[in-house]
Coordinates of C-alpha atoms in Angstrom, one line a residue:
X1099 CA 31.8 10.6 22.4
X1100 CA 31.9 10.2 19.1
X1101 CA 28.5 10.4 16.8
X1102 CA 27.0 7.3 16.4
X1103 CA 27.1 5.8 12.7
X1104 CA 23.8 5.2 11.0
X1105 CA 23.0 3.0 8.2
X1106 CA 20.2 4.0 5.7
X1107 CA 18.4 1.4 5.1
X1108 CA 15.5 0.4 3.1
X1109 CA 13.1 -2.9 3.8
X1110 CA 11.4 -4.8 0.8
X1111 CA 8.8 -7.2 1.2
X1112 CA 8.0 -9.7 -1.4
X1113 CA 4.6 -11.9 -1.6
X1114 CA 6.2 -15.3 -1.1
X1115 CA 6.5 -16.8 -4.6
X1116 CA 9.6 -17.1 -6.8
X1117 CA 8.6 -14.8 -9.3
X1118 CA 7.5 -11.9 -6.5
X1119 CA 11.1 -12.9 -4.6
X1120 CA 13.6 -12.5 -7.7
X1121 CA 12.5 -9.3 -8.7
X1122 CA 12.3 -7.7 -5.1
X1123 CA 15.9 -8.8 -5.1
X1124 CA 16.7 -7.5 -8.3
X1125 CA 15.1 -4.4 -7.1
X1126 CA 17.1 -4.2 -3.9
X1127 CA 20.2 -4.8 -6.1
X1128 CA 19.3 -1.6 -8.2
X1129 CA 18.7 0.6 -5.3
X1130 CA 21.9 0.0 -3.4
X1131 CA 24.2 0.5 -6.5
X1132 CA 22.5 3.8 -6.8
X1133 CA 22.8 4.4 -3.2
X1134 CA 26.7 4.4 -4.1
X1135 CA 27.6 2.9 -0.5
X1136 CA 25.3 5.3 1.5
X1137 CA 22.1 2.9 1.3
X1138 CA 21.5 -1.3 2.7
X1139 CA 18.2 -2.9 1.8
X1140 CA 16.8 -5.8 3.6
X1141 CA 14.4 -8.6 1.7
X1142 CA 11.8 -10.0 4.1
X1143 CA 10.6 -13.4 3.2
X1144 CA 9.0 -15.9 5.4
X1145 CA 10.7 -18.5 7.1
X1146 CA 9.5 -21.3 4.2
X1147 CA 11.1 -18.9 1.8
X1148 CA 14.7 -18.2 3.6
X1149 CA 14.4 -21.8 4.4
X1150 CA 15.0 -22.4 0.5
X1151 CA 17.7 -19.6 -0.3
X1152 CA 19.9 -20.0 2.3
X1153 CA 22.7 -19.9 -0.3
X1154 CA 21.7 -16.1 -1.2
X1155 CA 24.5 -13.1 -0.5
X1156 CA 24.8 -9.9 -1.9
X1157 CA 27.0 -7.1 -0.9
X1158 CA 24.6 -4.8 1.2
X1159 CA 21.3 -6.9 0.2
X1160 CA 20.2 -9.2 3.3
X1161 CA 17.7 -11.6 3.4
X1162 CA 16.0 -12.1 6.7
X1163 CA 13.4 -14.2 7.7
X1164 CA 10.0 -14.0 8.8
X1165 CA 8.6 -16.4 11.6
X1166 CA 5.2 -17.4 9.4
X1167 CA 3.8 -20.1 11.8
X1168 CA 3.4 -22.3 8.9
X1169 CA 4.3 -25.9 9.1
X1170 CA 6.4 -26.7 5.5
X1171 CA 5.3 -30.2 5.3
X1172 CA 6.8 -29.4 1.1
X1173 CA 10.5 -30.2 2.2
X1174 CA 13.2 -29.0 0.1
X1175 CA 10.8 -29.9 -3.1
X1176 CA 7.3 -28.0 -2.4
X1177 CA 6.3 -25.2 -0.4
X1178 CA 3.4 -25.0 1.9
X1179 CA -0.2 -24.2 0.2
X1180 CA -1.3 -21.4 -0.5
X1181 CA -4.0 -21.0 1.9
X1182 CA -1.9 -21.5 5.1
X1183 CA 0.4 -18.8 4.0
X1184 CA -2.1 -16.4 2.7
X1185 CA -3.5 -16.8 6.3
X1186 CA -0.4 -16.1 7.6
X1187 CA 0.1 -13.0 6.1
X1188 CA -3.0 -11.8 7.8
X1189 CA -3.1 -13.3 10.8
X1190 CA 0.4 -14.6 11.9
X1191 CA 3.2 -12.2 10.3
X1192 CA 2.3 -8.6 10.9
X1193 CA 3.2 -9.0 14.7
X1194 CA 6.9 -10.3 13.2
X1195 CA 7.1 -7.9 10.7
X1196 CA 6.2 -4.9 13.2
X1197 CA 8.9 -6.4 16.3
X1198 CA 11.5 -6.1 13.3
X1199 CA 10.9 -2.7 12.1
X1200 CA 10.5 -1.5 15.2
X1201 CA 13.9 -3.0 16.2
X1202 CA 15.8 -2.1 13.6
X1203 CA 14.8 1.5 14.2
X1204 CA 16.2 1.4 17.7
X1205 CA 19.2 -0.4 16.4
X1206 CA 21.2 -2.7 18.6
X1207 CA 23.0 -1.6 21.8
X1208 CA 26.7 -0.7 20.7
X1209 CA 26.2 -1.4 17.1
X1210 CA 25.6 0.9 14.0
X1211 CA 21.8 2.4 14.1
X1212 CA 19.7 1.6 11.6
X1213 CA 17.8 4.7 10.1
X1214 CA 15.1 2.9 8.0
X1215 CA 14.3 5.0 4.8
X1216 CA 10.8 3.5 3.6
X1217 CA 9.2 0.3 3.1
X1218 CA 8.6 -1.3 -0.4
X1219 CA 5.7 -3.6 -0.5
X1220 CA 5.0 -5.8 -3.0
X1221 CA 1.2 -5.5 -3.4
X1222 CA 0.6 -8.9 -3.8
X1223 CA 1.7 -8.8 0.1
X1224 CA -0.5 -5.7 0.8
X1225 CA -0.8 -7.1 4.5
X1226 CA 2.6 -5.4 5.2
X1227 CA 1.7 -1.7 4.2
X1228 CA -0.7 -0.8 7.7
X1229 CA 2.3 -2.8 9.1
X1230 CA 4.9 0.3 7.7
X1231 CA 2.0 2.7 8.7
X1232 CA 1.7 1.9 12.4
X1233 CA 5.5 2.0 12.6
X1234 CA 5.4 5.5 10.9
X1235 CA 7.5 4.3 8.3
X1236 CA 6.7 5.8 4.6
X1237 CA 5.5 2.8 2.3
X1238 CA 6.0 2.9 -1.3
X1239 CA 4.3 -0.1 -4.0
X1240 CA 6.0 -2.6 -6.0
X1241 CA 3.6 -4.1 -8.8
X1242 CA 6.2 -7.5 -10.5
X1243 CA 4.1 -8.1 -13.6
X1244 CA 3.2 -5.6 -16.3
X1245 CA 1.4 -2.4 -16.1
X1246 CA -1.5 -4.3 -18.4
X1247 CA -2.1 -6.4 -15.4
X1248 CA -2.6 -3.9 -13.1
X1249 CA -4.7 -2.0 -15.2
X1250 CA -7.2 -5.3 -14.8
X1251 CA -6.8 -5.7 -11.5
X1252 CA -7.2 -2.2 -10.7
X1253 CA -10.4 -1.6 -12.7
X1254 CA -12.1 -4.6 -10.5
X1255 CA -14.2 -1.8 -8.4
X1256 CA -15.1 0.4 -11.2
X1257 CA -16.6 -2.9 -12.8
X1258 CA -18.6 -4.0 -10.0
X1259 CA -20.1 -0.7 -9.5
X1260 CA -21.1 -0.1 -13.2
X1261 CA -22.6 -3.7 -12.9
X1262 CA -20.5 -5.4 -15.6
X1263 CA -19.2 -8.1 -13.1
X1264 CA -20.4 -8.9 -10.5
X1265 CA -19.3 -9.2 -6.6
X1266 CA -17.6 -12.8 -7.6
X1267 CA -15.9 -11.5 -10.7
X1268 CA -18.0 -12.9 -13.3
X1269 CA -19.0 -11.4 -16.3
X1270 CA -23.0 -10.1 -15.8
X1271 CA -25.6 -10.5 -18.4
X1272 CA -25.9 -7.3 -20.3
X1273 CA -28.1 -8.9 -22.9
X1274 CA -29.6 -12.4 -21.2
X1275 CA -26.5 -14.2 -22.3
X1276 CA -23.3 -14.8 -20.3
X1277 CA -20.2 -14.0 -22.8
X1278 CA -16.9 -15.4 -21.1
X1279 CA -15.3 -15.1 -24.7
X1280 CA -15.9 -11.8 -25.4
X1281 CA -13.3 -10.0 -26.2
X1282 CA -12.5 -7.5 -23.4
X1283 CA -11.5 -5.1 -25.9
X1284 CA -15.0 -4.2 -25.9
X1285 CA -14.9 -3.4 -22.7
X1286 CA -11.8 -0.6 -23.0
X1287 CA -9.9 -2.6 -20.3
X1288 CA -6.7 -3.4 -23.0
X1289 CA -6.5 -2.7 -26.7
X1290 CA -8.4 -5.1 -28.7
X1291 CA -5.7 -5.7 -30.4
X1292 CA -4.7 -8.4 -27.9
X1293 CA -7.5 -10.3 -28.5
X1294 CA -8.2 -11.4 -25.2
X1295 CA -10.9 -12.9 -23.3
X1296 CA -13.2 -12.2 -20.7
X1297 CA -12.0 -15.7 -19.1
X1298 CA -8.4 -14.8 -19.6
X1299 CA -8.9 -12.0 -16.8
X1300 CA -6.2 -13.5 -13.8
X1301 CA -9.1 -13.2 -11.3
X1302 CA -10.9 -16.1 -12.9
X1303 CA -8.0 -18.5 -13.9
X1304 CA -7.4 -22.0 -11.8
X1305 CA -7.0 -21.8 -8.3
X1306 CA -6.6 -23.7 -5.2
X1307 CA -9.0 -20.8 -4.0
X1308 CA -12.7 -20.0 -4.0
X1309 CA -13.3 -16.8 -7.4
X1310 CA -15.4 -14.7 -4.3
X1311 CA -11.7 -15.1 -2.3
X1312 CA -9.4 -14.0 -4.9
X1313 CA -11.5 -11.3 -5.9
X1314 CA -11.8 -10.2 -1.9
X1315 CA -8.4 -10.8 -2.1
X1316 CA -7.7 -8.6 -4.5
X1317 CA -10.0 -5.8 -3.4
X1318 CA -8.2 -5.3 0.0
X1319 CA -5.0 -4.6 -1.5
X1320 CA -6.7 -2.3 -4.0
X1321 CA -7.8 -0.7 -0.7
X1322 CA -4.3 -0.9 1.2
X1323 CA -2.7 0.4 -1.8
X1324 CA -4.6 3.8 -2.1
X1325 CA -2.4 5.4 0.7
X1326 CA 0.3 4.8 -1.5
X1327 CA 2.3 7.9 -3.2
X1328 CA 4.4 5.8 -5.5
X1329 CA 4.1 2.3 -7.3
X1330 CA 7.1 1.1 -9.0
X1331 CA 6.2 -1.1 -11.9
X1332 CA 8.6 -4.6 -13.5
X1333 CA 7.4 -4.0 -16.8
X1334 CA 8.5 -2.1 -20.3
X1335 CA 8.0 1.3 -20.6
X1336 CA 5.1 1.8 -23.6
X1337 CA 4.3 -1.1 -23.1
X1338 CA 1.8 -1.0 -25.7
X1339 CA 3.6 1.2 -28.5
X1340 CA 2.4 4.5 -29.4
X1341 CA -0.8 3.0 -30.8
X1342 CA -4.0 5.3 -29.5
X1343 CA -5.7 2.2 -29.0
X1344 CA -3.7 2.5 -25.4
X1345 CA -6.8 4.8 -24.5
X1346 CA -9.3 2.9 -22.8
X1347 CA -12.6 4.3 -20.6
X1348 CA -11.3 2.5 -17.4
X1349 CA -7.9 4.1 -17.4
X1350 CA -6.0 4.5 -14.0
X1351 CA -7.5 7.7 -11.8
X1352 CA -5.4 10.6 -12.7
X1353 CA -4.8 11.5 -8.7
X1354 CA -3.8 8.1 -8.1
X1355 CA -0.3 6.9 -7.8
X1356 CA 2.5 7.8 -9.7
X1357 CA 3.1 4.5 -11.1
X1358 CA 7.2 4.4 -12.4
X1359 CA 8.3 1.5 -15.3
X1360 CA 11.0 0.3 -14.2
X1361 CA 11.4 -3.7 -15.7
X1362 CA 14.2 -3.0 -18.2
X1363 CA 16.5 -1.9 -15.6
X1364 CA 16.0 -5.1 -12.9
X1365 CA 17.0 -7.8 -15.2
X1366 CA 20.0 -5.8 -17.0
X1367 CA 22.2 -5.5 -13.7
X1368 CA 24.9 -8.6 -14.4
X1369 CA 26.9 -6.6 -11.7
X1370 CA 26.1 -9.4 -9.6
X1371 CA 25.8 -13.2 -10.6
X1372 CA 24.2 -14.3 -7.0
X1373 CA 21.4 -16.7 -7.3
X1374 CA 17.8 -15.7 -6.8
X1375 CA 16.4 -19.3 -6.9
X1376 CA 14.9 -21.0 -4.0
X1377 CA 15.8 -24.3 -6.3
X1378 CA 19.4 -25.9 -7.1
X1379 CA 20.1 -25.6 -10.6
X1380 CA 21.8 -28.3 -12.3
X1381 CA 24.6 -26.9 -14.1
X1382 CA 25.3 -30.0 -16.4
X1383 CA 22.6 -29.0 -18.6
X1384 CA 25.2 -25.9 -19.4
X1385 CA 27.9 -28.3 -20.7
X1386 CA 24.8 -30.4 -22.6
X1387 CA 24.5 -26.9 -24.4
X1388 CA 28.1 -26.4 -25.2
X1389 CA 27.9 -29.6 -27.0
X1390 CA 24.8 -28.8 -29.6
X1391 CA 24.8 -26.6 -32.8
X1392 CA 24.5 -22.7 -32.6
X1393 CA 20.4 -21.7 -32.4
X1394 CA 19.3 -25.7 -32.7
X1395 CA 17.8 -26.2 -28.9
X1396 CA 14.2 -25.9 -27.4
X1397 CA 14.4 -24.9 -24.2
X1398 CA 11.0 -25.9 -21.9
X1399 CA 10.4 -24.6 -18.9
X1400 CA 7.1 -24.1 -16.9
X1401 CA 8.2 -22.4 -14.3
X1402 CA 8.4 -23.6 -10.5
X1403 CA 5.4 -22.3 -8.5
X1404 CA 2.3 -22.7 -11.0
X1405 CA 0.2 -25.7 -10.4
X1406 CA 1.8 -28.5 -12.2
X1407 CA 1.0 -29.4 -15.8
X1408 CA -1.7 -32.5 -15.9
X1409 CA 0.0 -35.7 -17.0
X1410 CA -2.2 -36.1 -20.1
X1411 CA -0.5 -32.6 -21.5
X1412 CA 2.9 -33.9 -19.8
X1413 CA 2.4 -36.6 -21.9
X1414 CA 2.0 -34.7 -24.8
X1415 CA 4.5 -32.2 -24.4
X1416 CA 7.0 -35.3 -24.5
X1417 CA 5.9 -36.7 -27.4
X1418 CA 6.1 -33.5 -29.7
X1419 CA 9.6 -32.9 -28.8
X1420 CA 10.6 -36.4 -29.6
X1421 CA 8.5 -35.9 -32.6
X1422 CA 10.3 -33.0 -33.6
X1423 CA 13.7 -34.7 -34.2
X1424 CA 15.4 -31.5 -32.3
X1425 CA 17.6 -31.3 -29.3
X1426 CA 15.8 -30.2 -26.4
X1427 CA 16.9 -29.1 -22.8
X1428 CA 13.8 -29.4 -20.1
X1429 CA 13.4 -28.0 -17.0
X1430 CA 11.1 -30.2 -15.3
X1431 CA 11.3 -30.5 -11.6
X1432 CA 11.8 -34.0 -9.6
X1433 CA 8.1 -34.4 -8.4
X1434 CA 5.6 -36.6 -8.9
X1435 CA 2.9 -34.0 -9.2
X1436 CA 5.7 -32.3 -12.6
X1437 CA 6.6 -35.2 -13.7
X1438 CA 3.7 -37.3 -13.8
X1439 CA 2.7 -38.3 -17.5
X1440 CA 6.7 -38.6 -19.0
X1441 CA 6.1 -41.7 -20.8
X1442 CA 7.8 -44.8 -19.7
X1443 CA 11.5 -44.8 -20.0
X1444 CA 11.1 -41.7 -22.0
X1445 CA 15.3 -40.0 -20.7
X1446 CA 16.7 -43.3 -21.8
X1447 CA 14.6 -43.1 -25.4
X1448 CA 15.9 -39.5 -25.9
X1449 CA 19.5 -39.8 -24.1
X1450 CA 21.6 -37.6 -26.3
X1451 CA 19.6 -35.4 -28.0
X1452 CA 17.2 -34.2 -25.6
X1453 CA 18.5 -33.7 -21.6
X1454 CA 15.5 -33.2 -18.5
X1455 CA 16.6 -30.9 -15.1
X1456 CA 15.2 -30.7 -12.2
X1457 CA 16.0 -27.1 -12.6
X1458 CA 18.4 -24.8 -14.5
X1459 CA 20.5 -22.2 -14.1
X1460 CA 17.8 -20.2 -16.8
X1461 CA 19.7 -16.9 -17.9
X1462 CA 22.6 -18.8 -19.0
X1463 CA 20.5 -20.8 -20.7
X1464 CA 18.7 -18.1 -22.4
X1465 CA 22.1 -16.3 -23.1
X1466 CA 23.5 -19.9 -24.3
X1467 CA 24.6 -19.5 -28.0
X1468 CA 22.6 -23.3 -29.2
X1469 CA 19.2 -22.0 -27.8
X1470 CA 17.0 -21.4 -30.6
X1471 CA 13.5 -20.7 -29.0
X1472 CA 11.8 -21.1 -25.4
X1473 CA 8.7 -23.3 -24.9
X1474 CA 7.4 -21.4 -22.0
X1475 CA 4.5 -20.9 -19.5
X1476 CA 4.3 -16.6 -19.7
X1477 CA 5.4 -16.2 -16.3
X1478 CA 6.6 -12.3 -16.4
X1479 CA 10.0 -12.9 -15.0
X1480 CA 10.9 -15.2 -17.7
X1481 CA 9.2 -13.1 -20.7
X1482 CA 11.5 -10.4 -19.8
X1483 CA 14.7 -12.6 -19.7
X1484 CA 14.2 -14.0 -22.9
X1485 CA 13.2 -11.0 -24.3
X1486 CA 16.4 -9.6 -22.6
X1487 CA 18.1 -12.1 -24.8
X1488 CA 16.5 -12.4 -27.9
X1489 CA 15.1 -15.6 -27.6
X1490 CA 11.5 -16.4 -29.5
X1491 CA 9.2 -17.8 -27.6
X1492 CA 6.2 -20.7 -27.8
X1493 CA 3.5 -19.8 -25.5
X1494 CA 1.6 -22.2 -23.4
X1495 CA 0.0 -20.3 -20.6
X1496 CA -1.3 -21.7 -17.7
X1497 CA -2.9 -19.2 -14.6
X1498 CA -2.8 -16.1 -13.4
X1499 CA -1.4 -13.3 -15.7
X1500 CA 0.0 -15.6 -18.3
X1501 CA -2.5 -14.9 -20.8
X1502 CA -2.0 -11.4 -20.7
X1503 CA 1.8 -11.9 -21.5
X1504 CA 1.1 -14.0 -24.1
X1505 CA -1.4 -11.7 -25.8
X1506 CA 1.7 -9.0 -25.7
X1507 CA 3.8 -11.4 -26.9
X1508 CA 2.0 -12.8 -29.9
X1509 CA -0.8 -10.0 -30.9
X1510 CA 1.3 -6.7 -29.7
X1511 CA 5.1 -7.4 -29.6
X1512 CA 4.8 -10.6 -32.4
X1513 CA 7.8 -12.4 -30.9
X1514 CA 6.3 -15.6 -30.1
X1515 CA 3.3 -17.7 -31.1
X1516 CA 1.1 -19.5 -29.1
X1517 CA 0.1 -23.6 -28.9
X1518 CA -3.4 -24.1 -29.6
X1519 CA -2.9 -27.5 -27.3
X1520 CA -0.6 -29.4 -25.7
X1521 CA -1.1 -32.5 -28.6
X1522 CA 1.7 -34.2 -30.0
X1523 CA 1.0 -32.8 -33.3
X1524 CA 0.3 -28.7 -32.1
X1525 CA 3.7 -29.2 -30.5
X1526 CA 5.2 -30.1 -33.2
X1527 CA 4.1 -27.7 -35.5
X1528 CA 5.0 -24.9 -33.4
X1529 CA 8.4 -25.6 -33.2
X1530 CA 8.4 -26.0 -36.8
X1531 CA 7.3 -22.8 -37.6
X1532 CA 9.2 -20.6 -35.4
X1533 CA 12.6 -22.6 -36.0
X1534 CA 12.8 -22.7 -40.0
X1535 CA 10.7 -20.2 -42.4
X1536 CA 9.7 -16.5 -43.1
X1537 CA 7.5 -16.8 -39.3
X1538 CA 10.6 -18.0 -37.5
X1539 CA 12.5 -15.3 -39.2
X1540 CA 10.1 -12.2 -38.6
X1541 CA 9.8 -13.6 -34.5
X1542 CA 13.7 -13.3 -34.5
X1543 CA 13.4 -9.9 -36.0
X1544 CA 10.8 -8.5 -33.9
X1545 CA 12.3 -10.1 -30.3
X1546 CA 15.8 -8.5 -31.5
X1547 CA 14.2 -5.1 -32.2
X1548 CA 12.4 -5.3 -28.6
X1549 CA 15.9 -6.7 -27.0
X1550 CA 17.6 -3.6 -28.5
X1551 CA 14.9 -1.3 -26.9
X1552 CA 15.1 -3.2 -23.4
X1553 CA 18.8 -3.2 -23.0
X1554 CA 20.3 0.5 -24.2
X1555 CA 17.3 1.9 -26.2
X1556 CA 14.1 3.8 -25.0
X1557 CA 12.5 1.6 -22.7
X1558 CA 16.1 1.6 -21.0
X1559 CA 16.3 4.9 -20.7
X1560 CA 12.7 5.4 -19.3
X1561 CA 13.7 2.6 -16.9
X1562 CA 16.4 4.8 -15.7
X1563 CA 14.9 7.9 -15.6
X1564 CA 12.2 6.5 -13.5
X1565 CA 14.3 5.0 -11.0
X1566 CA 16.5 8.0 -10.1
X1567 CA 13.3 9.9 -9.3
X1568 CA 12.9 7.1 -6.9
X1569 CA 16.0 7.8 -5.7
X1570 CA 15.3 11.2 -5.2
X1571 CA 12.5 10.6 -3.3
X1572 CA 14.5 7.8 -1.4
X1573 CA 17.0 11.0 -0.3
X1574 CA 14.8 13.6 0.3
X1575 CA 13.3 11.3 3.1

């Protein structure tokens, strides 16, 4: 008989959020067109997710789903809340996760076996990595934002031993006084430079969950993640510059991880124009585009998973684009809890010169030759695309690691500003200032300069070099 065919393979698995799901796949993508026809990956998302990209297909990346046990009373619009799937992850999908790796190590009866490589966990989805290790599968980490955001999340433990914060995350009294605005420069988490917050620290931003469970949350992945040898990393290479204010006192442990930059190489693979989105873009707004002047559009966008925008700021948003006598294209999607605050008959008022989207097709946007800057919410995924492009930014951040993207993008990169408010007036005068004048001019210089590094200059070639020693580990396995 003749020797039985194996496929390498290697399994991903994304915590169930658009901006987790897009760069696992982009991540998948990179592997197998390095694995020059010798290597498959598989993308496992849960059953809500696969629900929503159906429409996804890429040569050798599959997308499987997950049974999660969670009802998705969201529809096609919504997915469930956060606290059903978080329990899910714990308590629902290891047992799926397991029966799958398990059977795709035996491989099917006549069909090509599957040798599984290694698993890649995002660590935002930490539940899956005892999963790997009970199937003696090696597990390596997948971090999507940037390497400044791990450093804050990582330095949690250190902190609550030393006493600065407490078991809940907040900031203790060092002096009698509680100082949520101090700067956390002074603390050597980031560079001061930044300017950044206490407050701004992603463990104590909005959520549909109790501070005391995100910060349990976060210290049981730190504790998963310890066993892991590798932790690949979607962000820019020197991140920070060559500034020695990079040095901080609660720098990563020197025998932990070896933690691999890898960001510019993900979102530089046009290889493949598959969609990543679990939404339907409207692809009218493209033709909108091919109508208006060269570098005259705002583009606005919030994102699609980030608790809506109240309809006061809604509201407000509206009225400062109207105000500023520009041609805008808005992603805003068809909900009442997004759209909520659009003042009455405000698409009629502004038919022509500004267009709103459910969704949009949001690289070709950004690569559009009449956008001119990119009124956005700091989501990670979309500061590198526009950055990818060249596209200035206006910065209104909302949760989570947002305001540490916008203090790179304003205080440390200087390729974007940031809105004081969501007012009629502050909207206004943002746009103004990055689209005419000496500040608009210096933003396009700085985001072009940063573009050329991302694409073919240093941080590309880190990016590179750091993924084929991934590789090598990938084939030495």
């Amino acid at each position: 008989m003749a020797a039985e065919l194996t496929q390498r393979c290697i399994v991903l698995v994304p915590f169930p959020a658009q901006g987790h799901v897009t760069p696992m796949l982009h991540l998948a993508r990179a592997v197998v067109d390095r694995g020059h026809g010798n290597i498959s990956a598989t993308v496992a998302v849960p059953d809500f997710i696969h629900r929503r990209m159906g429409q996804f297909s890429a040569a050798e990346v599959a997308l499987v789903s997950i049974p999660s046990g969670v009802a998705d009373d969201g529809g096609d619009d919504e997915p469930p809340g956060s606290g059903s799937f978080l329990h899910a992850m714990e308590h629902y999908m290891p047992a799926q996760l397991e029966g799958m790796l398990l059977t795709a190590r035996r491989g099917a009866e006549g069909a090509r076996r599957v040798s599984c490589l290694l698993v890649v966990v995002d660590l935002l989805a930490s539940w899956a990595i005892p999963v790997a290790a009970r199937c003696s599968l090696p597990v390596v980490g997948f971090w999507v934002g940037m390497l400044a955001t791990y450093r804050t999340v990582a330095v949690i433990p250190e902190l609550i031993g030393k006493g600065i914060i407490s078991e809940s995350g907040n900031l203790l009294p060092a002096d009698g006084t509680m100082k949520d605005h101090k700067n956390i420069g002074d603390l050597n988490i980031l560079p001061a430079k930044l300017k950044l917050r206490f407050k701004d620290l992603p463990w104590l931003l909005d959520s549909t969950l109790p501070q005391k469970s995100r910060i349990d949350f976060w210290l049981q992945a730190l504790d998963r993640a310890k066993c892991l040898p590798c932790i690949l990393v979607n962000s820019i290479p020197n991140e920070g510059g060559n500034s020695s204010d990079d040095q901080h006192q609660y720098d990563l442990p020197q025998d932990q991880q070896m933690l691999q930059q890898v960001g510019p190489l993900l979102f530089n693979d046009d290889s493949s124009k598959k969609t990543t989105s679990m939404w339907l873009a409207d692809n009218t707004c493209i033709d909108w585009l091919d109508k208006q002047s060269p570098g005259s559009v705002i583009y606005v966008s919030f994102g699609s998973w980030a608790a809506p925008i109240q309809p006061d700021k809604i509201t407000g948003f509206a009225r400062g684009l109207e105000a500023s006598g520009r041609p805008f294209l808005w992603a805003l999607k068809n909900h009442p809890s997004w759209r909520a605050g659009l003042p009455d008959n405000y698409e009629e008022k502004v038919s022509g010169r500004g267009k709103i989207v459910s969704w949009a097709p949001q690289e070709d946007v950004l690569k559009h030759r009449a956008l001119g800057c990119y009124i956005m919410h700091c989501g990670w995924n979309s500061v590198l695309e526009a950055a990818r492009q060249g596209v200035r930014m206006i910065c209104y951040p909302v949760t989570a690691d947002h305001f540490i993207n916008c203090a790179y993008i304003v205080n440390m990169w200087e390729i974007g500003i940031e809105l004081a408010s969501s007012d009629q007036s502050d909207v206004k005068d943002c746009i103004e200032r990055v689209m005419e004048g000496n500040e608009g001019k210096h933003l396009q210089q700085k985001v072009n300069e940063l573009r050329e590094t991302i694409t073919v200059g240093e941080a590309m070639g880190v990016a590179k070099s750091n993924l084929n020693l991934f590789m090598d580990r990938i084939n030495n396995i």
